Amino acid sequence: MVNDLKIKKYWIITLCMVFCSLASFAQECTDSWNRSGEIYFKNEVYGDPKGTLINTGVNITYGKYGNPISGLTYEWKLYDANGTLVDTGNSINFLILLTKAEDYKVTVKVTNSQGCSYTEKIITGRDPNACIVPAEDRFQGSFDIETYWRGIPVNVETPLKLSNPSGYNEANFTFKWKLYNAAGSLISTGIQPTFPVTFTAIEEYRIELEAKDLRGCITNLTQLVTPIETCIYNGGERSGYIATDNSPYNNGLTVYANESNNLSFYSNGKPSESFTYKWELFNAKGVSISASEGANFPMTLPSGGTYMIHLKITDPSNGCETDMVQGILCLITDSCTNDNPKSQKVKALYEDLLVNLISRSIQGETDAQINASAPTAEFIALKPYITNGRKDKIYNYVSKSRNYTEVSGREKITGARFSFSPDREYDVDAVIGWGVGYDSKKTTIEQLKKTIRDSLYTDFGQYMTSEEFITSCKSRYSGEGKMSKKKDGSDLDYCDFGSQIRHIDFCPGTGVTCDPAIIGFIDNRSQTVFTHEDVSFKFTTTATNLTYSWAVALESGEIINTSDPDITVPYIYKFKYEGTYFVTVTAKDPTGCSKTFSRLISVRDTHCENTPYTFKFETADTILNYEWKATDTSGHIVNTQSNTNGTYTFTPTEAGNYEISLATTNAENCVTVFSKYVQITSCGGNPVSCTQNSLLTPKVHSLFISLINKLVTTPNETDVNSYALNEIIALASYTTSSRAKIFNFVNNSTAVSFSFSQNGAENDIFLPKSASGSISGIDLSKYFGSQGTTQVITNYSDGSNNPAGGFVRNIDFCPAVECFPTIGKINISRANGANKSSTSNHSKI
């Protein structure tokens, strides 16, 4: 035992002497530009700057950018893995011979007339009989299989090769390539620097490469590759943006009412003339008002507000398509606030309330205290002009502070937001520059409020209705170039002064002045509307003792039916023809105050079971063979037919949703596939969607809407999967995805969309937004299974709806069983064997 201790003490002293002397050696030198360099040797041509074969002499040298530095003297030292000095040298080249496959250290002290510099390098001895250079060592880890930033398309020959790091020369290597499919079967090999492959299926392939340099040292590389659809691969060829001729830049679409504009697609890929186009313009209610198939789209918008332009771009050379949806903000020059004599009064009352709230925050009241306080005189004065809310107090007040600027120990306040209803995040959002502070010793309350009022900026130039946000924005650096815009959602990040305001009537006398306001929506329980059937409509509201006057109008506005005035029973109407209609109701309370609501209704012809329907394919091509197929929602083929005349008669025996697909083959054996969906109903008039009778549909629909409303509030730069984790997990059991996660999330002022998979050809969810209400539900009457894409009408909390653009898929709205959270415990095992339990709830996935 005594001898062991002596040996350990000896090694400790020895190691200390070695490393201490090395440290001292380094510390006595300093860096200098005229001595700065690096240690290198010839093996760097193999991308192995730290390895050399054992028992083979190699010259180590010192220089900059591969060249020697004049005027230097050298002191070289070589140490083995134990820190033992193995060799020394004093010339520019230092010949070393490594004898073991382990790490060595080379140091050099270079000296000139101004002083000395110290450099060291780890060199690894490599066994020539089993020489492996790890991928992270070869060319500093940049030696890898090239997979291309755009991805690799399916069914297209693609040359696989090594990436091209600095100094790489393929002549210094030999290659062995292997390609495996998803089942693990070897399907191709190669020995050339470039390995051409053709992926024939969209699945995960494994590529293995053994790259051996001329010394015999091997680097093994593995790469997993999943090819993508051709149209996804070349999507960049159809990328671009929509702009007007008056402003041909990608800065959003903003036009003026009654101004002639020409929309064009500005391509980032192929020339714009390479494509064909289908344009369609929708108004704020989601009604299509214009369409064109020209390269340009002439447009004159009749009134201010938000419009949507849909554009389908098709590349005729390959049939690939890209759908674009973009909002158009139409500005006005004749806001009602220009002429309404009470507008300035209401503006002053609004500013009185805002100034009072912000001054209270600056003086030290907390947000919680302000939210709990009784309504102030300023709120009571504004109350008659609040159009939506309880009108009893403000809610959800949040002050915004400048965290790193204080006055008398309090942070400066840069703005505030609040709402008139507890179920809305905000109705007012204001910013006041770089913040206002308060020092009671230097400033009176009156002076503080004047400073706040001078920091407010409100421009009503685009005000049209209290139900939409009116947004004002000004930068302190913009001078007279102030900005004013109206849009939905909060977008004041680049504003030093400004606000967003809704649910305040700044044109009193021109709108609804009911107190309390009548709030509700038109309800049609059957959802799907067919011709020649009695359709019942009612008005859903919390108000009491209302009477109703109903009307049905064509899309053009022509009224085709009215009810008796002031009825209290549901309104029943039978539509004769397929098309789009407006159903309107005027609700009136006992005081005579009234408000009108409108809903867009899509009416379809009734298609009955056991009735033959004939489909015809129209084409200018001749000598075609046709393969027809009818498939139900379960994927079962229920009917097939082959012919050469291009017509197909199908007699459905059961109600449901069917896909009619057609494969055409020409004389050159080129095959093109087309498809069309048709809904068959039982002619008793009841919709056949499973959602009409499933007891679990309301639950899944509620979970889905809860997720949507959570997603639309996701703050900028926030991970949506963390922010909406609980809502995602709650719905995950009813999706076709194997993971409780969403991808490709987009949330802007016009729509919310996302997918349950990472590499889908299109998103699974797309729902348009409304400027005047949150998303309250979707019409699932066309739903016949989770695999197909279901076009839905999007309903909003203000009673309006949008029948265009919305769709869902990969959600089971008619599940066979209900999923409940699984209760369990996570046990943490300690080193002493004790357990600590943590209970957590998780949905079954």
PDB file of N, CA and C in Angstrom, residues 170-229:
ATOM      1  N   GLU A 170     -12.302  14.584 -55.745  1.00  0.00           N
ATOM      2  CA  GLU A 170     -12.814  13.219 -55.831  1.00  0.00           C
ATOM      3  C   GLU A 170     -11.750  12.233 -56.296  1.00  0.00           C
ATOM      4  N   ALA A 171     -10.664  12.719 -56.951  1.00  0.00           N
ATOM      5  CA  ALA A 171      -9.607  11.823 -57.418  1.00  0.00           C
ATOM      6  C   ALA A 171      -8.836  11.208 -56.255  1.00  0.00           C
ATOM      7  N   ASN A 172      -8.948  11.773 -55.065  1.00  0.00           N
ATOM      8  CA  ASN A 172      -8.239  11.255 -53.899  1.00  0.00           C
ATOM      9  C   ASN A 172      -9.021  10.180 -53.151  1.00  0.00           C
ATOM     10  N   PHE A 173     -10.185   9.747 -53.711  1.00  0.00           N
ATOM     11  CA  PHE A 173     -11.043   8.809 -53.007  1.00  0.00           C
ATOM     12  C   PHE A 173     -11.566   7.736 -53.955  1.00  0.00           C
ATOM     13  N   THR A 174     -11.909   6.581 -53.398  1.00  0.00           N
ATOM     14  CA  THR A 174     -12.707   5.574 -54.089  1.00  0.00           C
ATOM     15  C   THR A 174     -14.046   5.458 -53.351  1.00  0.00           C
ATOM     16  N   PHE A 175     -15.075   4.907 -54.026  1.00  0.00           N
ATOM     17  CA  PHE A 175     -16.427   4.992 -53.497  1.00  0.00           C
ATOM     18  C   PHE A 175     -17.146   3.647 -53.608  1.00  0.00           C
ATOM     19  N   LYS A 176     -17.989   3.370 -52.599  1.00  0.00           N
ATOM     20  CA  LYS A 176     -18.909   2.236 -52.624  1.00  0.00           C
ATOM     21  C   LYS A 176     -20.268   2.726 -52.142  1.00  0.00           C
ATOM     22  N   TRP A 177     -21.219   2.817 -53.081  1.00  0.00           N
ATOM     23  CA  TRP A 177     -22.561   3.293 -52.774  1.00  0.00           C
ATOM     24  C   TRP A 177     -23.524   2.115 -52.617  1.00  0.00           C
ATOM     25  N   LYS A 178     -24.500   2.267 -51.703  1.00  0.00           N
ATOM     26  CA  LYS A 178     -25.584   1.294 -51.570  1.00  0.00           C
ATOM     27  C   LYS A 178     -26.880   2.058 -51.293  1.00  0.00           C
ATOM     28  N   LEU A 179     -27.945   1.603 -51.964  1.00  0.00           N
ATOM     29  CA  LEU A 179     -29.248   2.221 -51.792  1.00  0.00           C
ATOM     30  C   LEU A 179     -30.244   1.164 -51.328  1.00  0.00           C
ATOM     31  N   TYR A 180     -30.950   1.436 -50.203  1.00  0.00           N
ATOM     32  CA  TYR A 180     -31.940   0.527 -49.633  1.00  0.00           C
ATOM     33  C   TYR A 180     -33.308   1.207 -49.648  1.00  0.00           C
ATOM     34  N   ASN A 181     -34.356   0.418 -49.895  1.00  0.00           N
ATOM     35  CA  ASN A 181     -35.714   0.964 -49.830  1.00  0.00           C
ATOM     36  C   ASN A 181     -36.241   0.911 -48.401  1.00  0.00           C
ATOM     37  N   ALA A 182     -37.503   1.301 -48.216  1.00  0.00           N
ATOM     38  CA  ALA A 182     -38.059   1.390 -46.865  1.00  0.00           C
ATOM     39  C   ALA A 182     -38.137   0.040 -46.180  1.00  0.00           C
ATOM     40  N   ALA A 183     -38.192  -1.056 -46.978  1.00  0.00           N
ATOM     41  CA  ALA A 183     -38.250  -2.400 -46.402  1.00  0.00           C
ATOM     42  C   ALA A 183     -36.869  -2.927 -46.038  1.00  0.00           C
ATOM     43  N   GLY A 184     -35.826  -2.153 -46.340  1.00  0.00           N
ATOM     44  CA  GLY A 184     -34.469  -2.575 -46.025  1.00  0.00           C
ATOM     45  C   GLY A 184     -33.823  -3.413 -47.107  1.00  0.00           C
ATOM     46  N   SER A 185     -34.436  -3.511 -48.281  1.00  0.00           N
ATOM     47  CA  SER A 185     -33.881  -4.305 -49.380  1.00  0.00           C
ATOM     48  C   SER A 185     -32.902  -3.464 -50.183  1.00  0.00           C
ATOM     49  N   LEU A 186     -31.750  -4.072 -50.519  1.00  0.00           N
ATOM     50  CA  LEU A 186     -30.757  -3.402 -51.351  1.00  0.00           C
ATOM     51  C   LEU A 186     -31.284  -3.335 -52.778  1.00  0.00           C
ATOM     52  N   ILE A 187     -31.370  -2.140 -53.341  1.00  0.00           N
ATOM     53  CA  ILE A 187     -31.953  -2.010 -54.679  1.00  0.00           C
ATOM     54  C   ILE A 187     -30.973  -1.428 -55.695  1.00  0.00           C
ATOM     55  N   SER A 188     -29.812  -0.912 -55.255  1.00  0.00           N
ATOM     56  CA  SER A 188     -28.867  -0.346 -56.215  1.00  0.00           C
ATOM     57  C   SER A 188     -27.524  -0.168 -55.541  1.00  0.00           C
ATOM     58  N   THR A 189     -26.440  -0.291 -56.348  1.00  0.00           N
ATOM     59  CA  THR A 189     -25.073  -0.059 -55.864  1.00  0.00           C
ATOM     60  C   THR A 189     -24.308   0.740 -56.909  1.00  0.00           C
ATOM     61  N   GLY A 190     -23.154   1.268 -56.525  1.00  0.00           N
ATOM     62  CA  GLY A 190     -22.320   2.011 -57.446  1.00  0.00           C
ATOM     63  C   GLY A 190     -20.938   2.236 -56.881  1.00  0.00           C
ATOM     64  N   ILE A 191     -19.956   2.483 -57.768  1.00  0.00           N
ATOM     65  CA  ILE A 191     -18.575   2.708 -57.328  1.00  0.00           C
ATOM     66  C   ILE A 191     -17.998   3.988 -57.920  1.00  0.00           C
ATOM     67  N   GLN A 192     -18.816   4.798 -58.572  1.00  0.00           N
ATOM     68  CA  GLN A 192     -18.340   6.035 -59.168  1.00  0.00           C
ATOM     69  C   GLN A 192     -18.543   7.202 -58.193  1.00  0.00           C
ATOM     70  N   PRO A 193     -17.838   8.316 -58.420  1.00  0.00           N
ATOM     71  CA  PRO A 193     -18.036   9.480 -57.541  1.00  0.00           C
ATOM     72  C   PRO A 193     -19.480   9.975 -57.516  1.00  0.00           C
ATOM     73  N   THR A 194     -20.183   9.835 -58.654  1.00  0.00           N
ATOM     74  CA  THR A 194     -21.584  10.235 -58.737  1.00  0.00           C
ATOM     75  C   THR A 194     -22.448   8.998 -58.882  1.00  0.00           C
ATOM     76  N   PHE A 195     -23.508   8.920 -58.083  1.00  0.00           N
ATOM     77  CA  PHE A 195     -24.347   7.730 -58.000  1.00  0.00           C
ATOM     78  C   PHE A 195     -25.764   8.103 -58.448  1.00  0.00           C
ATOM     79  N   PRO A 196     -26.132   7.825 -59.714  1.00  0.00           N
ATOM     80  CA  PRO A 196     -27.473   8.190 -60.184  1.00  0.00           C
ATOM     81  C   PRO A 196     -28.536   7.244 -59.615  1.00  0.00           C
ATOM     82  N   VAL A 197     -29.610   7.815 -59.066  1.00  0.00           N
ATOM     83  CA  VAL A 197     -30.690   7.011 -58.496  1.00  0.00           C
ATOM     84  C   VAL A 197     -32.026   7.563 -58.988  1.00  0.00           C
ATOM     85  N   THR A 198     -33.032   6.696 -58.989  1.00  0.00           N
ATOM     86  CA  THR A 198     -34.400   7.101 -59.286  1.00  0.00           C
ATOM     87  C   THR A 198     -35.297   6.523 -58.206  1.00  0.00           C
ATOM     88  N   PHE A 199     -35.845   7.395 -57.373  1.00  0.00           N
ATOM     89  CA  PHE A 199     -36.759   6.954 -56.330  1.00  0.00           C
ATOM     90  C   PHE A 199     -38.152   6.782 -56.948  1.00  0.00           C
ATOM     91  N   THR A 200     -38.724   5.589 -56.801  1.00  0.00           N
ATOM     92  CA  THR A 200     -39.992   5.273 -57.471  1.00  0.00           C
ATOM     93  C   THR A 200     -41.202   5.353 -56.542  1.00  0.00           C
ATOM     94  N   ALA A 201     -40.973   5.588 -55.271  1.00  0.00           N
ATOM     95  CA  ALA A 201     -42.094   5.673 -54.327  1.00  0.00           C
ATOM     96  C   ALA A 201     -41.777   6.731 -53.285  1.00  0.00           C
ATOM     97  N   ILE A 202     -42.827   7.319 -52.725  1.00  0.00           N
ATOM     98  CA  ILE A 202     -42.627   8.318 -51.668  1.00  0.00           C
ATOM     99  C   ILE A 202     -42.536   7.566 -50.345  1.00  0.00           C
ATOM    100  N   GLU A 203     -41.339   7.160 -50.021  1.00  0.00           N
ATOM    101  CA  GLU A 203     -41.047   6.449 -48.790  1.00  0.00           C
ATOM    102  C   GLU A 203     -39.622   6.784 -48.387  1.00  0.00           C
ATOM    103  N   GLU A 204     -39.214   6.341 -47.207  1.00  0.00           N
ATOM    104  CA  GLU A 204     -37.880   6.679 -46.717  1.00  0.00           C
ATOM    105  C   GLU A 204     -36.846   5.683 -47.242  1.00  0.00           C
ATOM    106  N   TYR A 205     -35.881   6.181 -47.997  1.00  0.00           N
ATOM    107  CA  TYR A 205     -34.778   5.377 -48.498  1.00  0.00           C
ATOM    108  C   TYR A 205     -33.537   5.635 -47.644  1.00  0.00           C
ATOM    109  N   ARG A 206     -32.644   4.615 -47.604  1.00  0.00           N
ATOM    110  CA  ARG A 206     -31.377   4.763 -46.882  1.00  0.00           C
ATOM    111  C   ARG A 206     -30.216   4.655 -47.860  1.00  0.00           C
ATOM    112  N   ILE A 207     -29.354   5.648 -47.830  1.00  0.00           N
ATOM    113  CA  ILE A 207     -28.172   5.672 -48.693  1.00  0.00           C
ATOM    114  C   ILE A 207     -26.946   5.468 -47.816  1.00  0.00           C
ATOM    115  N   GLU A 208     -26.122   4.498 -48.187  1.00  0.00           N
ATOM    116  CA  GLU A 208     -24.873   4.256 -47.470  1.00  0.00           C
ATOM    117  C   GLU A 208     -23.702   4.454 -48.427  1.00  0.00           C
ATOM    118  N   LEU A 209     -22.661   5.083 -47.932  1.00  0.00           N
ATOM    119  CA  LEU A 209     -21.462   5.335 -48.748  1.00  0.00           C
ATOM    120  C   LEU A 209     -20.217   5.049 -47.930  1.00  0.00           C
ATOM    121  N   GLU A 210     -19.339   4.248 -48.536  1.00  0.00           N
ATOM    122  CA  GLU A 210     -17.995   4.058 -47.982  1.00  0.00           C
ATOM    123  C   GLU A 210     -17.033   4.817 -48.882  1.00  0.00           C
ATOM    124  N   ALA A 211     -16.459   5.921 -48.368  1.00  0.00           N
ATOM    125  CA  ALA A 211     -15.488   6.727 -49.113  1.00  0.00           C
ATOM    126  C   ALA A 211     -14.101   6.433 -48.542  1.00  0.00           C
ATOM    127  N   LYS A 212     -13.186   5.935 -49.406  1.00  0.00           N
ATOM    128  CA  LYS A 212     -11.837   5.553 -48.951  1.00  0.00           C
ATOM    129  C   LYS A 212     -10.823   6.450 -49.648  1.00  0.00           C
ATOM    130  N   ASP A 213      -9.942   7.068 -48.835  1.00  0.00           N
ATOM    131  CA  ASP A 213      -8.909   7.903 -49.457  1.00  0.00           C
ATOM    132  C   ASP A 213      -7.742   7.031 -49.906  1.00  0.00           C
ATOM    133  N   LEU A 214      -6.775   7.625 -50.606  1.00  0.00           N
ATOM    134  CA  LEU A 214      -5.679   6.864 -51.217  1.00  0.00           C
ATOM    135  C   LEU A 214      -4.729   6.266 -50.190  1.00  0.00           C
ATOM    136  N   ARG A 215      -4.832   6.681 -48.928  1.00  0.00           N
ATOM    137  CA  ARG A 215      -4.052   6.041 -47.871  1.00  0.00           C
ATOM    138  C   ARG A 215      -4.701   4.754 -47.411  1.00  0.00           C
ATOM    139  N   GLY A 216      -5.983   4.565 -47.771  1.00  0.00           N
ATOM    140  CA  GLY A 216      -6.731   3.415 -47.304  1.00  0.00           C
ATOM    141  C   GLY A 216      -7.625   3.709 -46.119  1.00  0.00           C
ATOM    142  N   CYS A 217      -7.769   4.978 -45.762  1.00  0.00           N
ATOM    143  CA  CYS A 217      -8.607   5.357 -44.623  1.00  0.00           C
ATOM    144  C   CYS A 217     -10.045   5.552 -45.086  1.00  0.00           C
ATOM    145  N   ILE A 218     -10.990   4.978 -44.307  1.00  0.00           N
ATOM    146  CA  ILE A 218     -12.398   4.917 -44.697  1.00  0.00           C
ATOM    147  C   ILE A 218     -13.227   5.879 -43.857  1.00  0.00           C
ATOM    148  N   THR A 219     -14.197   6.519 -44.516  1.00  0.00           N
ATOM    149  CA  THR A 219     -15.244   7.273 -43.825  1.00  0.00           C
ATOM    150  C   THR A 219     -16.585   6.721 -44.276  1.00  0.00           C
ATOM    151  N   ASN A 220     -17.414   6.301 -43.321  1.00  0.00           N
ATOM    152  CA  ASN A 220     -18.738   5.745 -43.632  1.00  0.00           C
ATOM    153  C   ASN A 220     -19.800   6.817 -43.411  1.00  0.00           C
ATOM    154  N   LEU A 221     -20.647   6.993 -44.412  1.00  0.00           N
ATOM    155  CA  LEU A 221     -21.714   7.981 -44.353  1.00  0.00           C
ATOM    156  C   LEU A 221     -23.061   7.304 -44.579  1.00  0.00           C
ATOM    157  N   THR A 222     -24.082   7.767 -43.879  1.00  0.00           N
ATOM    158  CA  THR A 222     -25.460   7.279 -44.064  1.00  0.00           C
ATOM    159  C   THR A 222     -26.388   8.478 -44.166  1.00  0.00           C
ATOM    160  N   GLN A 223     -27.288   8.414 -45.121  1.00  0.00           N
ATOM    161  CA  GLN A 223     -28.245   9.496 -45.313  1.00  0.00           C
ATOM    162  C   GLN A 223     -29.627   8.901 -45.561  1.00  0.00           C
ATOM    163  N   LEU A 224     -30.660   9.402 -44.860  1.00  0.00           N
ATOM    164  CA  LEU A 224     -32.042   9.000 -45.089  1.00  0.00           C
ATOM    165  C   LEU A 224     -32.706  10.045 -45.974  1.00  0.00           C
ATOM    166  N   VAL A 225     -33.362   9.595 -47.018  1.00  0.00           N
ATOM    167  CA  VAL A 225     -33.972  10.508 -47.988  1.00  0.00           C
ATOM    168  C   VAL A 225     -35.401  10.053 -48.275  1.00  0.00           C
ATOM    169  N   THR A 226     -36.335  10.972 -48.204  1.00  0.00           N
ATOM    170  CA  THR A 226     -37.713  10.726 -48.641  1.00  0.00           C
ATOM    171  C   THR A 226     -37.991  11.640 -49.813  1.00  0.00           C
ATOM    172  N   PRO A 227     -38.190  11.095 -51.014  1.00  0.00           N
ATOM    173  CA  PRO A 227     -38.473  11.961 -52.164  1.00  0.00           C
ATOM    174  C   PRO A 227     -39.834  12.623 -52.038  1.00  0.00           C
ATOM    175  N   ILE A 228     -40.070  13.629 -52.844  1.00  0.00           N
ATOM    176  CA  ILE A 228     -41.323  14.376 -52.778  1.00  0.00           C
ATOM    177  C   ILE A 228     -41.990  14.374 -54.145  1.00  0.00           C
ATOM    178  N   GLU A 229     -43.295  14.654 -54.124  1.00  0.00           N
ATOM    179  CA  GLU A 229     -44.054  14.713 -55.362  1.00  0.00           C
ATOM    180  C   GLU A 229     -43.440  15.750 -56.308  1.00  0.00           C
TER     181      GLU A 229
END
